[in-house]
Coordinates of C-alpha atoms in Angstrom, one line a residue:
M1 CA -10.0 12.4 25.1
R2 CA -9.4 9.0 23.4
W3 CA -12.6 9.4 21.4
T4 CA -11.7 12.9 20.2
D5 CA -8.3 11.7 19.1
A6 CA -9.8 8.7 17.2
G7 CA -12.3 11.1 15.6
T8 CA -9.6 13.5 14.6
A9 CA -7.4 10.6 13.2
L10 CA -10.3 9.4 11.2
G11 CA -11.1 12.7 9.8
V12 CA -7.4 13.0 8.6
K13 CA -7.6 9.5 7.2
Y14 CA -10.8 10.5 5.2
D15 CA -9.2 13.7 3.9
N16 CA -6.3 11.7 2.5
L17 CA -8.3 8.8 1.1
T18 CA -8.4 10.3 -2.4
G19 CA -4.6 10.4 -2.9
D20 CA -3.9 7.3 -0.9
M21 CA -6.3 5.2 -3.2
L22 CA -4.9 6.7 -6.3
I23 CA -1.4 5.7 -5.4
S24 CA -2.6 2.3 -4.0
A25 CA -4.3 1.5 -7.4
G26 CA -1.0 2.5 -9.1
V27 CA 1.1 0.2 -6.8
I28 CA -1.3 -2.7 -7.5
S29 CA -1.6 -2.1 -11.3
Y30 CA 2.0 -1.5 -12.2
L31 CA 4.6 -2.1 -9.4
G32 CA 4.1 -5.9 -8.5
S33 CA 6.9 -7.1 -10.7
F34 CA 9.7 -4.6 -9.5
T35 CA 11.9 -4.6 -6.5
M36 CA 11.3 -2.9 -3.2
A37 CA 13.8 -0.2 -3.9
Y38 CA 12.3 0.6 -7.4
R39 CA 8.8 0.3 -5.8
E40 CA 9.7 3.0 -3.1
Q41 CA 11.3 5.4 -5.9
A42 CA 8.1 5.1 -8.0
V43 CA 5.8 5.7 -5.0
S44 CA 7.9 8.7 -3.8
K45 CA 7.5 10.3 -7.3
W46 CA 3.9 9.7 -7.3
V47 CA 3.4 11.2 -3.8
E48 CA 5.4 14.3 -5.1
Q49 CA 3.1 14.6 -8.1
A50 CA 0.1 14.4 -5.9
A51 CA 1.5 17.2 -3.7
K52 CA 2.2 19.2 -6.8
Y53 CA -1.4 18.9 -8.2
G54 CA -2.9 19.4 -4.7
I55 CA -4.3 16.0 -4.3
P56 CA -4.8 15.2 -0.6
R57 CA -2.7 12.1 0.5
S58 CA -0.7 10.9 3.5
A59 CA 2.6 12.4 4.0
K60 CA 4.3 9.0 4.0
F61 CA 2.5 6.4 1.9
S62 CA 1.9 2.9 2.9
L63 CA 0.2 0.3 1.0
T64 CA -0.4 -1.7 4.3
A65 CA -1.8 1.4 6.0
S66 CA -4.1 2.0 3.1
L67 CA -5.4 -1.4 2.1
G68 CA -4.1 -3.7 4.5
D69 CA -6.4 -5.7 6.9
P70 CA -4.6 -6.4 10.1
V71 CA -6.6 -9.7 10.6
K72 CA -5.9 -11.0 7.0
I73 CA -2.3 -9.9 7.4
R74 CA -1.9 -12.0 10.7
A75 CA -3.7 -14.9 9.1
W76 CA -1.1 -14.8 6.3
G77 CA 1.6 -14.8 8.9
I78 CA 0.3 -17.9 10.6
A79 CA 0.1 -19.5 7.1
G80 CA 3.7 -19.1 6.6
L81 CA 4.1 -15.6 4.9
P82 CA 7.2 -13.8 6.0
N83 CA 6.6 -10.7 8.2
D84 CA 8.7 -8.3 6.0
S85 CA 6.9 -5.3 4.5
F86 CA 7.7 -6.4 0.8
S87 CA 6.0 -9.9 1.3
I88 CA 3.0 -8.2 2.9
D89 CA 2.7 -5.7 0.2
N90 CA 2.9 -8.7 -2.3
G91 CA 0.0 -10.3 -0.5
I92 CA -2.1 -7.0 -0.5
M93 CA -1.6 -6.6 -4.3
V94 CA -2.6 -10.3 -5.0
A95 CA -5.6 -9.9 -2.6
N96 CA -6.8 -6.7 -4.3
A97 CA -5.9 -7.5 -7.9
R98 CA -8.5 -8.5 -10.3
R99 CA -6.1 -10.9 -12.1
W100 CA -2.9 -12.7 -11.0
P101 CA -0.2 -10.2 -11.0
L102 CA 3.4 -10.9 -11.8
M103 CA 5.3 -10.7 -8.7
I104 CA 8.9 -10.8 -7.4
D105 CA 9.4 -13.4 -4.6
P106 CA 11.8 -11.9 -2.0
Q107 CA 12.8 -15.2 -0.5
T108 CA 13.2 -16.9 -4.0
Q109 CA 10.8 -19.6 -3.2

């Protein structure tokens, strides 16, 4: 049963890969310097546009679910990164960007 469920979940992730990576690329490229509220608004509009054009994607987009590596995220937490989603998303953006992105620090450090 567990293997069947895992295979089904993997199939769904594979089907949604195109839209999720498209939205992830947009988040990394354009949304680093904006607040969490603005990021959520932009991502929700992108998800709506993907649905409008029939691009397969996850119903609820999450950068952590798309590009996050749990081992790296845990190591960042041990190194002192706050455990909020905004900080983790910032870490994912920095880890996946080709250049140093302009970022907002939620803890004003």
